mmCIF file of C-alpha atoms in Angstrom:
data_model
loop_
_atom_site.group_PDB
_atom_site.id
_atom_site.type_symbol
_atom_site.label_atom_id
_atom_site.label_comp_id
_atom_site.label_asym_id
_atom_site.label_seq_id
_atom_site.Cartn_x
_atom_site.Cartn_y
_atom_site.Cartn_z
ATOM 1 C CA PHE A 26 11.655 -43.566 -60.010
ATOM 2 C CA ARG A 27 10.957 -42.511 -56.534
ATOM 3 C CA MET A 28 10.191 -45.779 -55.117
ATOM 4 C CA THR A 29 12.748 -47.310 -56.540
ATOM 5 C CA LEU A 30 15.668 -43.912 -55.278
ATOM 6 C CA VAL A 31 13.604 -44.820 -51.913
ATOM 7 C CA ASN A 32 14.730 -48.443 -52.470
ATOM 8 C CA ALA A 33 17.877 -48.189 -53.306
ATOM 9 C CA LEU A 34 18.807 -45.139 -50.670
ATOM 10 C CA THR A 35 17.057 -48.083 -47.756
ATOM 11 C CA MET A 36 19.406 -50.709 -49.636
ATOM 12 C CA LEU A 37 22.455 -48.609 -49.252
ATOM 13 C CA LEU A 38 22.105 -47.410 -45.132
ATOM 14 C CA GLY A 39 21.863 -51.367 -45.253
ATOM 15 C CA ILE A 40 24.758 -52.070 -46.264
ATOM 16 C CA PHE A 41 26.263 -49.399 -43.935
ATOM 17 C CA TRP A 42 24.192 -50.490 -40.960
ATOM 18 C CA TYR A 43 27.414 -52.308 -39.614
ATOM 19 C CA SER A 44 29.247 -48.392 -39.467
ATOM 20 C CA VAL A 45 25.802 -47.222 -37.387
ATOM 21 C CA VAL A 46 25.933 -49.940 -35.111
ATOM 22 C CA ILE A 47 29.607 -50.204 -34.186
ATOM 23 C CA ALA A 48 28.906 -46.340 -33.729
ATOM 24 C CA LEU A 49 25.485 -46.622 -31.116
ATOM 25 C CA VAL A 50 27.700 -49.778 -29.194
ATOM 26 C CA MET A 51 30.792 -47.475 -28.811
ATOM 27 C CA ALA A 52 29.214 -44.269 -28.328
ATOM 28 C CA THR A 53 27.313 -45.410 -25.452
ATOM 29 C CA ASN A 54 29.654 -48.348 -23.979
ATOM 30 C CA PHE A 55 30.557 -47.357 -20.440
ATOM 31 C CA SER A 56 33.831 -47.161 -20.204
ATOM 32 C CA GLN A 57 34.465 -45.127 -23.330
ATOM 33 C CA MET A 58 31.313 -42.626 -21.748
ATOM 34 C CA ALA A 59 33.653 -42.555 -18.850
ATOM 35 C CA GLN A 60 36.671 -41.877 -20.070
ATOM 36 C CA LYS A 61 34.659 -38.665 -21.643
ATOM 37 C CA PHE A 62 32.961 -38.019 -18.741
ATOM 38 C CA ALA A 63 34.248 -37.834 -15.392
ATOM 39 C CA PHE A 64 30.455 -37.973 -13.353
ATOM 40 C CA ILE A 65 30.143 -40.834 -14.858
ATOM 41 C CA GLN A 66 33.805 -42.397 -12.923
ATOM 42 C CA GLU A 67 32.020 -41.002 -9.402
ATOM 43 C CA ILE A 68 28.781 -43.560 -9.812
ATOM 44 C CA PRO A 69 28.994 -45.482 -6.963
ATOM 45 C CA GLU A 70 29.679 -49.694 -8.947
ATOM 46 C CA ASN A 71 26.800 -51.312 -7.000
ATOM 47 C CA SER A 72 24.045 -48.959 -8.390
ATOM 48 C CA TYR A 73 21.487 -49.356 -10.149
ATOM 49 C CA LEU A 74 22.079 -45.749 -12.735
ATOM 50 C CA HIS A 75 25.612 -48.094 -12.650
ATOM 51 C CA LYS A 76 24.382 -51.682 -13.367
ATOM 52 C CA PHE A 77 21.746 -49.650 -16.269
ATOM 53 C CA LEU A 78 24.229 -47.742 -17.688
ATOM 54 C CA ALA A 79 27.028 -50.337 -17.915
ATOM 55 C CA GLY A 80 24.332 -52.986 -18.883
ATOM 56 C CA TYR A 81 21.313 -51.698 -20.525
ATOM 57 C CA LEU A 82 22.148 -48.450 -22.339
ATOM 58 C CA PRO A 83 23.689 -49.499 -25.286
ATOM 59 C CA VAL A 84 20.188 -52.004 -25.774
ATOM 60 C CA TRP A 85 18.239 -49.131 -25.210
ATOM 61 C CA THR A 86 19.829 -46.800 -28.373
ATOM 62 C CA LEU A 87 20.243 -49.838 -30.778
ATOM 63 C CA LEU A 88 15.374 -50.067 -29.394
ATOM 64 C CA VAL A 89 15.469 -46.492 -29.965
ATOM 65 C CA VAL A 90 16.521 -46.187 -33.596
ATOM 66 C CA MET A 91 14.889 -49.215 -34.439
ATOM 67 C CA MET A 92 12.066 -47.057 -33.586
ATOM 68 C CA ILE A 93 12.137 -43.905 -35.417
ATOM 69 C CA LEU A 94 12.891 -46.271 -38.838
ATOM 70 C CA PRO A 95 9.265 -47.575 -39.324
ATOM 71 C CA VAL A 96 8.013 -44.057 -38.648
ATOM 72 C CA ALA A 97 11.240 -42.073 -40.812
ATOM 73 C CA PHE A 98 9.257 -45.312 -43.675
ATOM 74 C CA ARG A 99 6.516 -44.637 -43.914
ATOM 75 C CA LYS A 100 6.767 -40.845 -43.649
ATOM 76 C CA LEU A 101 8.917 -41.855 -46.987
ATOM 77 C CA ALA A 102 6.217 -43.960 -48.775
ATOM 78 C CA ILE A 103 3.350 -40.927 -48.044
ATOM 79 C CA HIS A 104 5.141 -37.816 -48.408
ATOM 80 C CA TYR A 105 7.965 -38.585 -50.720
ATOM 81 C CA GLU A 106 6.700 -41.847 -52.784
ATOM 82 C CA GLY A 107 2.854 -40.226 -52.239
ATOM 83 C CA ILE A 108 1.375 -44.162 -52.269
ATOM 84 C CA LYS A 109 -1.612 -43.523 -51.854
ATOM 85 C CA THR A 110 -3.131 -46.671 -49.764
ATOM 86 C CA TRP A 111 -2.419 -47.472 -46.249
ATOM 87 C CA SER A 112 -2.180 -51.305 -46.847
ATOM 88 C CA GLU A 113 0.920 -50.346 -49.692
ATOM 89 C CA VAL A 114 2.274 -48.387 -47.396
ATOM 90 C CA HIS A 115 2.349 -51.126 -44.681
ATOM 91 C CA LEU A 116 3.872 -53.901 -46.708
ATOM 92 C CA GLN A 117 6.891 -50.990 -48.106
ATOM 93 C CA VAL A 118 7.014 -50.318 -44.244
ATOM 94 C CA THR A 119 6.758 -53.976 -43.410
ATOM 95 C CA LYS A 120 9.146 -54.648 -46.398
ATOM 96 C CA ARG A 121 12.154 -52.617 -45.327
ATOM 97 C CA HIS A 122 12.487 -52.689 -41.538
ATOM 98 C CA PHE A 123 13.293 -56.112 -41.660
ATOM 99 C CA LEU A 124 15.929 -55.403 -43.902
ATOM 100 C CA PHE A 125 17.262 -54.069 -40.505
ATOM 101 C CA GLN A 126 15.777 -55.982 -38.044
ATOM 102 C CA ILE A 127 18.201 -59.569 -39.557
ATOM 103 C CA ALA A 128 21.106 -56.684 -40.287
ATOM 104 C CA ASN A 129 20.801 -55.528 -36.654
ATOM 105 C CA VAL A 130 21.141 -59.768 -35.404
ATOM 106 C CA TYR A 131 24.214 -60.158 -37.248
ATOM 107 C CA VAL A 132 26.111 -56.833 -37.150
ATOM 108 C CA ILE A 133 26.009 -56.968 -33.775
ATOM 109 C CA ALA A 134 27.231 -60.856 -33.743
ATOM 110 C CA SER A 135 30.069 -59.988 -36.213
ATOM 111 C CA ALA A 136 30.673 -57.173 -34.571
ATOM 112 C CA HIS A 137 31.317 -58.629 -31.060
ATOM 113 C CA SER A 138 33.787 -61.716 -32.333
ATOM 114 C CA ILE A 139 35.794 -59.165 -35.092
ATOM 115 C CA SER A 140 36.844 -56.482 -32.462
ATOM 116 C CA GLN A 141 37.700 -59.933 -30.032
ATOM 117 C CA VAL A 142 39.604 -60.984 -32.748
ATOM 118 C CA ILE A 143 41.341 -58.448 -35.111
ATOM 119 C CA SER A 144 44.055 -58.244 -32.249
ATOM 120 C CA GLN A 145 45.027 -62.096 -32.046
ATOM 121 C CA ILE A 146 45.259 -62.325 -35.518
ATOM 122 C CA PHE A 147 48.632 -59.942 -35.087
ATOM 123 C CA ASN A 148 49.534 -62.235 -31.778
ATOM 124 C CA SER A 149 48.813 -65.587 -33.119
ATOM 125 C CA PRO A 150 47.195 -65.985 -37.208
ATOM 126 C CA SER A 151 47.890 -69.999 -36.468
ATOM 127 C CA SER A 152 45.147 -69.936 -34.060
ATOM 128 C CA ALA A 153 42.349 -66.759 -35.095
ATOM 129 C CA LEU A 154 40.009 -69.626 -36.898
ATOM 130 C CA SER A 155 39.546 -71.317 -33.270
ATOM 131 C CA TYR A 156 39.314 -68.288 -31.327
ATOM 132 C CA LEU A 157 37.195 -66.386 -33.602
ATOM 133 C CA GLY A 158 34.840 -70.085 -32.566
ATOM 134 C CA SER A 159 34.731 -69.358 -29.370
ATOM 135 C CA SER A 160 34.506 -65.663 -29.748
ATOM 136 C CA LEU A 161 31.197 -66.142 -31.943
ATOM 137 C CA PRO A 162 28.462 -66.890 -28.781
ATOM 138 C CA SER A 163 29.335 -63.778 -27.113
ATOM 139 C CA ALA A 164 27.004 -61.604 -28.476
ATOM 140 C CA VAL A 165 23.582 -63.591 -27.695
ATOM 141 C CA THR A 166 24.612 -61.979 -24.139
ATOM 142 C CA TYR A 167 23.766 -58.644 -25.309
ATOM 143 C CA LEU A 168 21.025 -59.742 -28.371
ATOM 144 C CA THR A 169 19.006 -62.022 -24.863
ATOM 145 C CA GLN A 170 19.401 -58.241 -22.575
ATOM 146 C CA LEU A 171 17.751 -57.179 -26.041
ATOM 147 C CA ILE A 172 14.622 -60.042 -26.045
ATOM 148 C CA ILE A 173 14.406 -59.217 -22.595
ATOM 149 C CA ILE A 174 13.254 -55.960 -23.305
ATOM 150 C CA LYS A 175 11.268 -57.013 -25.791
ATOM 151 C CA THR A 176 9.715 -58.847 -23.772
ATOM 152 C CA PHE A 177 8.959 -56.397 -20.228
ATOM 153 C CA CYS A 178 9.068 -53.269 -21.429
ATOM 154 C CA GLY A 179 7.620 -53.662 -25.699
ATOM 155 C CA LEU A 180 4.915 -55.824 -24.563
ATOM 156 C CA PRO A 181 3.097 -53.712 -21.709
ATOM 157 C CA LEU A 182 3.405 -50.835 -23.811
ATOM 158 C CA GLU A 183 1.565 -52.613 -26.177
ATOM 159 C CA LEU A 184 -1.242 -53.437 -23.478
ATOM 160 C CA LEU A 185 -0.961 -48.903 -22.513
ATOM 161 C CA ARG A 186 -1.665 -48.260 -26.271
ATOM 162 C CA LEU A 187 0.964 -44.744 -25.933
ATOM 163 C CA GLY A 188 0.343 -43.544 -27.940
ATOM 164 C CA ILE A 189 -3.426 -43.170 -28.144
ATOM 165 C CA PHE A 190 -3.991 -42.058 -24.747
ATOM 166 C CA PHE A 191 -1.365 -39.287 -25.681
ATOM 167 C CA ASP A 192 -4.073 -38.477 -28.755
ATOM 168 C CA ALA A 193 -7.179 -38.964 -26.655
ATOM 169 C CA GLY A 194 -5.530 -35.746 -23.669
ATOM 170 C CA ARG A 195 -4.691 -34.024 -27.707
ATOM 171 C CA ARG A 196 -8.563 -34.243 -29.156
ATOM 172 C CA GLY A 197 -9.405 -33.120 -25.133
ATOM 173 C CA ILE A 198 -7.148 -30.197 -25.268
ATOM 174 C CA ALA A 199 -8.575 -29.524 -29.111
ATOM 175 C CA LEU A 200 -12.003 -30.005 -28.488
ATOM 176 C CA LYS A 201 -12.487 -27.421 -24.880
ATOM 177 C CA SER A 202 -10.100 -24.896 -26.518
ATOM 178 C CA GLN A 203 -12.568 -24.698 -29.463
ATOM 179 C CA SER A 204 -15.470 -23.795 -29.458
ATOM 180 C CA ASN A 205 -16.560 -23.228 -33.085
ATOM 181 C CA LEU A 206 -16.089 -26.459 -34.009
ATOM 182 C CA THR A 207 -18.966 -28.340 -36.403
ATOM 183 C CA PRO A 208 -21.141 -31.402 -35.701
ATOM 184 C CA SER A 209 -18.381 -33.440 -37.602
ATOM 185 C CA ASP A 210 -15.203 -32.224 -36.361
ATOM 186 C CA GLN A 211 -16.715 -32.795 -32.972
ATOM 187 C CA GLN A 212 -17.269 -36.284 -34.594
ATOM 188 C CA LYS A 213 -13.902 -36.417 -35.503
ATOM 189 C CA LEU A 214 -12.797 -35.767 -32.284
ATOM 190 C CA THR A 215 -14.357 -37.878 -30.413
ATOM 191 C CA THR A 216 -13.586 -40.780 -31.736
ATOM 192 C CA ILE A 217 -10.221 -43.031 -31.059
ATOM 193 C CA MET A 218 -9.724 -45.751 -32.605
ATOM 194 C CA SER A 219 -6.807 -48.042 -31.965
ATOM 195 C CA ARG A 220 -5.639 -48.956 -35.169
ATOM 196 C CA ASP A 221 -3.796 -52.012 -35.749
ATOM 197 C CA GLU A 222 0.059 -51.081 -37.510
ATOM 198 C CA PRO A 223 1.151 -54.789 -38.682
ATOM 199 C CA ASP A 224 4.795 -52.355 -39.602
ATOM 200 C CA TRP A 225 5.598 -52.705 -36.728
ATOM 201 C CA ILE A 226 4.191 -55.629 -35.138
ATOM 202 C CA TYR A 227 4.984 -58.132 -37.418
ATOM 203 C CA PRO A 228 8.907 -57.140 -37.229
ATOM 204 C CA SER A 229 9.093 -57.052 -34.605
ATOM 205 C CA LEU A 230 8.345 -61.101 -33.911
ATOM 206 C CA LEU A 231 10.678 -61.399 -36.419
ATOM 207 C CA LEU A 232 13.623 -59.910 -35.150
ATOM 208 C CA VAL A 233 12.759 -61.971 -32.081
ATOM 209 C CA PHE A 234 12.627 -64.821 -34.440
ATOM 210 C CA ALA A 235 16.586 -64.379 -36.801
ATOM 211 C CA ILE A 236 17.834 -64.383 -33.160
ATOM 212 C CA CYS A 237 16.755 -67.251 -31.317
ATOM 213 C CA ALA A 238 16.574 -69.466 -35.561
ATOM 214 C CA ALA A 239 20.966 -67.741 -35.472
ATOM 215 C CA TYR A 240 21.585 -69.248 -31.612
ATOM 216 C CA GLU A 241 19.410 -71.436 -31.376
ATOM 217 C CA VAL A 242 21.633 -74.154 -31.503
ATOM 218 C CA ILE A 243 24.983 -72.633 -30.169
ATOM 219 C CA ALA A 244 23.234 -70.890 -26.584
ATOM 220 C CA PRO A 245 20.276 -72.855 -27.133
ATOM 221 C CA LEU A 246 19.869 -72.593 -23.122
ATOM 222 C CA ILE A 247 20.579 -69.219 -23.151
ATOM 223 C CA VAL A 248 18.945 -68.078 -26.175
ATOM 224 C CA MET A 249 15.027 -69.883 -26.513
ATOM 225 C CA PRO A 250 14.070 -70.171 -22.942
ATOM 226 C CA ALA A 251 14.559 -66.257 -23.664
ATOM 227 C CA GLY A 252 12.486 -66.569 -26.742
ATOM 228 C CA LEU A 253 9.514 -69.217 -25.372
ATOM 229 C CA MET A 254 8.744 -66.553 -22.694
ATOM 230 C CA PHE A 255 8.458 -63.843 -25.380
ATOM 231 C CA PHE A 256 5.985 -65.795 -28.351
ATOM 232 C CA GLY A 257 4.723 -67.105 -25.439
ATOM 233 C CA LEU A 258 3.576 -64.042 -24.011
ATOM 234 C CA ALA A 259 3.447 -61.618 -27.433
ATOM 235 C CA ASN A 260 0.300 -64.663 -28.149
ATOM 236 C CA ILE A 261 -2.075 -63.237 -25.086
ATOM 237 C CA VAL A 262 -0.841 -59.385 -25.813
ATOM 238 C CA TYR A 263 -1.508 -59.495 -29.785
ATOM 239 C CA ARG A 264 -4.243 -61.981 -29.386
ATOM 240 C CA TYR A 265 -6.179 -59.792 -26.483
ATOM 241 C CA GLN A 266 -5.614 -56.783 -28.890
ATOM 242 C CA SER A 267 -6.700 -58.417 -32.356
ATOM 243 C CA MET A 268 -9.980 -59.553 -30.758
ATOM 244 C CA TYR A 269 -10.552 -56.906 -28.066
ATOM 245 C CA VAL A 270 -8.329 -53.356 -28.894
ATOM 246 C CA LEU A 271 -7.491 -53.394 -32.337
ATOM 247 C CA ILE A 272 -9.262 -51.929 -34.933
ATOM 248 C CA PRO A 273 -7.401 -52.763 -39.417
ATOM 249 C CA LYS A 274 -8.118 -49.952 -41.575
ATOM 250 C CA TYR A 275 -8.509 -52.139 -44.421
ATOM 251 C CA GLU A 276 -8.806 -55.750 -46.304
ATOM 252 C CA THR A 277 -5.772 -57.486 -48.074
ATOM 253 C CA GLY A 278 -6.704 -60.796 -47.558
ATOM 254 C CA GLY A 279 -3.818 -62.527 -45.702
ATOM 255 C CA VAL A 280 -1.131 -60.133 -48.920
ATOM 256 C CA PHE A 281 0.832 -59.552 -45.221
ATOM 257 C CA TRP A 282 1.572 -63.653 -45.068
ATOM 258 C CA LEU A 283 3.042 -64.041 -48.291
ATOM 259 C CA ILE A 284 5.687 -60.166 -47.050
ATOM 260 C CA VAL A 285 6.339 -61.707 -43.714
ATOM 261 C CA PHE A 286 6.718 -65.963 -44.801
ATOM 262 C CA PRO A 287 9.913 -65.728 -46.856
ATOM 263 C CA ARG A 288 11.044 -63.346 -44.739
ATOM 264 C CA VAL A 289 10.382 -66.581 -41.455
ATOM 265 C CA LEU A 290 13.393 -68.976 -44.598
ATOM 266 C CA VAL A 291 15.430 -66.329 -44.532
ATOM 267 C CA CYS A 292 15.243 -65.735 -40.868
ATOM 268 C CA LEU A 293 16.119 -69.877 -40.656
ATOM 269 C CA PHE A 294 18.855 -69.504 -43.262
ATOM 270 C CA PHE A 295 21.017 -67.255 -41.822
ATOM 271 C CA GLY A 296 20.388 -69.361 -38.837
ATOM 272 C CA GLN A 297 21.995 -72.539 -40.530
ATOM 273 C CA ILE A 298 24.787 -70.124 -42.516
ATOM 274 C CA LEU A 299 26.128 -68.893 -39.313
ATOM 275 C CA LEU A 300 25.710 -72.420 -37.560
ATOM 276 C CA ILE A 301 27.883 -73.982 -40.308
ATOM 277 C CA ALA A 302 30.378 -70.742 -40.181
ATOM 278 C CA TYR A 303 30.714 -71.628 -36.553
ATOM 279 C CA LEU A 304 31.318 -75.050 -36.136
ATOM 280 C CA LEU A 305 34.435 -74.330 -39.417
ATOM 281 C CA THR A 306 35.693 -71.344 -36.927
ATOM 282 C CA ARG A 307 34.928 -74.791 -33.986
ATOM 283 C CA GLU A 308 36.884 -77.149 -36.835
ATOM 284 C CA GLN A 309 34.442 -79.576 -36.731
ATOM 285 C CA PHE A 310 34.685 -80.304 -40.795
ATOM 286 C CA GLN A 311 32.666 -83.430 -40.994
ATOM 287 C CA HIS A 312 30.321 -81.541 -38.950
ATOM 288 C CA ALA A 313 29.950 -78.572 -41.144
ATOM 289 C CA THR A 314 30.222 -80.429 -44.113
ATOM 290 C CA SER A 315 26.963 -82.550 -42.918
ATOM 291 C CA LEU A 316 25.134 -79.637 -42.760
ATOM 292 C CA ALA A 317 25.691 -78.266 -46.212
ATOM 293 C CA PRO A 318 23.427 -79.530 -47.223
ATOM 294 C CA LEU A 319 20.120 -77.807 -45.292
ATOM 295 C CA PRO A 320 19.922 -74.694 -46.825
ATOM 296 C CA CYS A 321 19.347 -75.911 -50.594
ATOM 297 C CA MET A 322 17.467 -77.976 -48.598
ATOM 298 C CA LEU A 323 15.504 -74.870 -47.322
ATOM 299 C CA TYR A 324 15.330 -73.261 -50.422
ATOM 300 C CA MET A 325 14.211 -76.144 -52.320
ATOM 301 C CA PHE A 326 10.663 -76.181 -50.032
ATOM 302 C CA TRP A 327 11.070 -72.170 -51.077
ATOM 303 C CA ARG A 328 10.184 -72.736 -54.256
ATOM 304 C CA PHE A 329 7.750 -76.069 -53.523
ATOM 305 C CA CYS A 330 5.442 -73.814 -51.399
ATOM 306 C CA GLU A 331 5.972 -70.687 -53.421
ATOM 307 C CA GLU A 332 4.897 -72.975 -56.651
ATOM 308 C CA ARG A 333 1.900 -75.187 -54.601
ATOM 309 C CA TYR A 334 0.042 -72.493 -52.074
ATOM 310 C CA GLN A 335 1.729 -68.900 -52.515
ATOM 311 C CA LYS A 336 1.303 -68.359 -57.336
ATOM 312 C CA PRO A 337 -2.883 -70.293 -56.688
ATOM 313 C CA SER A 338 -3.535 -68.729 -53.756
ATOM 314 C CA LEU A 339 -3.756 -64.872 -56.295
ATOM 315 C CA GLN A 340 -5.814 -66.371 -58.774
ATOM 316 C CA LEU A 341 -9.355 -67.678 -59.411
ATOM 317 C CA SER A 342 -9.344 -70.813 -60.765
ATOM 318 C CA LEU A 343 -11.433 -71.613 -62.658
ATOM 319 C CA VAL A 344 -13.746 -74.632 -61.201
ATOM 320 C CA MET A 345 -14.641 -71.849 -58.702
ATOM 321 C CA ALA A 346 -15.052 -69.008 -61.086
ATOM 322 C CA LYS A 347 -18.020 -71.779 -62.429
ATOM 323 C CA ALA A 348 -19.162 -72.359 -59.793
ATOM 324 C CA ILE A 349 -19.819 -68.095 -58.651
ATOM 325 C CA ASP A 350 -20.915 -67.945 -61.650
ATOM 326 C CA GLU A 351 -23.362 -70.394 -61.994
ATOM 327 C CA ALA A 352 -24.383 -69.106 -57.977
ATOM 328 C CA ASN A 353 -25.411 -66.030 -59.425
ATOM 329 C CA GLU A 354 -27.502 -67.428 -62.810
ATOM 330 C CA ASN A 355 -30.751 -66.295 -60.735
ATOM 331 C CA VAL A 356 -29.370 -63.149 -59.931
ATOM 332 C CA VAL A 357 -27.482 -61.682 -63.404
ATOM 333 C CA ASN A 358 -28.513 -63.196 -66.658
ATOM 334 C CA TRP A 359 -24.721 -63.850 -68.337
ATOM 335 C CA GLY A 360 -27.490 -65.231 -71.528
ATOM 336 C CA ASN A 361 -25.313 -66.133 -74.593
ATOM 337 C CA VAL A 362 -24.470 -62.834 -75.446
ATOM 338 C CA PHE A 363 -22.101 -59.983 -74.228
ATOM 339 C CA ASN A 364 -23.337 -57.788 -71.956
ATOM 340 C CA LYS A 365 -21.761 -54.915 -70.965
ATOM 341 C CA ASP A 366 -24.001 -53.991 -67.434
ATOM 342 C CA ASN A 367 -22.832 -56.611 -66.083
ATOM 343 C CA TYR A 368 -19.256 -55.165 -65.137
ATOM 344 C CA LEU A 369 -21.119 -52.888 -63.313
ATOM 345 C CA GLN A 370 -22.477 -52.208 -60.235
ATOM 346 C CA PRO A 371 -26.370 -52.558 -60.143
ATOM 347 C CA ALA A 372 -27.126 -49.228 -59.030
ATOM 348 C CA LEU A 373 -24.944 -47.409 -61.956
ATOM 349 C CA VAL A 374 -27.265 -49.431 -64.993
ATOM 350 C CA GLN A 375 -28.524 -47.527 -66.718
ATOM 351 C CA ALA A 376 -32.743 -48.294 -65.869
ATOM 352 C CA PRO A 377 -35.500 -48.055 -69.173
ATOM 353 C CA PHE A 378 -36.676 -45.043 -69.806
ATOM 354 C CA VAL A 379 -40.658 -45.319 -69.299
ATOM 355 C CA LEU A 380 -43.362 -42.972 -69.538
ATOM 356 C CA PRO A 381 -45.994 -42.810 -66.947
ATOM 357 C CA ASP A 382 -49.052 -43.311 -67.156
ATOM 358 C CA SER A 383 -51.991 -40.549 -69.351
#
């Protein structure tokens, strides 16, 4: 019941996420802040502070909110839903976090377009459709800034591992302040492991992929260089982290890929829908009609991969099961009679009682 309730609240928040993002953008808008706070009007126009407040403050605010979401979802999964394993916690957080990542892209895209076209509808309703088409790419600047910030700030912070740094400082202070610690407690305080967090990494990568999928055709010269730069550096950073830094808490056998792959296709699906809608607003009806089968073809590809690869990967084939039994025939005596001890750990099987020699 608790998991169902949290999923319902997450979906409800995702539906109203449009209002949250618009409120954040409006609250951090430079002109809006200048009207409310007089000291902001006195900031020199060519200063770095003015450029940061006018260009990057809305993006940073949204990133901070998105950093809080996985932490909140993780707390809910552990303390409210009562999920007992880290793998299940990370799977649930990844699913819920992705919902808000994909919502961010299309909320921002629609907000930039709709806010500009509302007044045009009242002034000239006949030209509203063409005006919407010309204003739809305006959000690409904001989203490209988000990719740039994640590239030059997010990836270096991933290398720095500031959370581990502050955790080491906290452990050092606790170790010095408490003198009556047992050797076990001292080992826990001095052992610092940088664990992987897939519920943080996968949604971050999917956010950039969703932006690139949405604007790779509409504004390729703007968004694609930023996307290539991000994924090129992310490949180096996460490859290094996986090989030398991160310590896995568990082994799921590739279950996360079964979660990530459908969401990659969802990003492509929404990108195709956005492209078709953009062509319709530009009155390119023939091109939009020719692209209409693409979402259906993508869905068919999804179903093919699910039937051909996903479902067989979740089960052990009879051929492999027979081969495993034959390979272990000398280790386990299966025989022709059912033996319940074959399904127990060898250490837990009671050995026959042997009388000592007299």
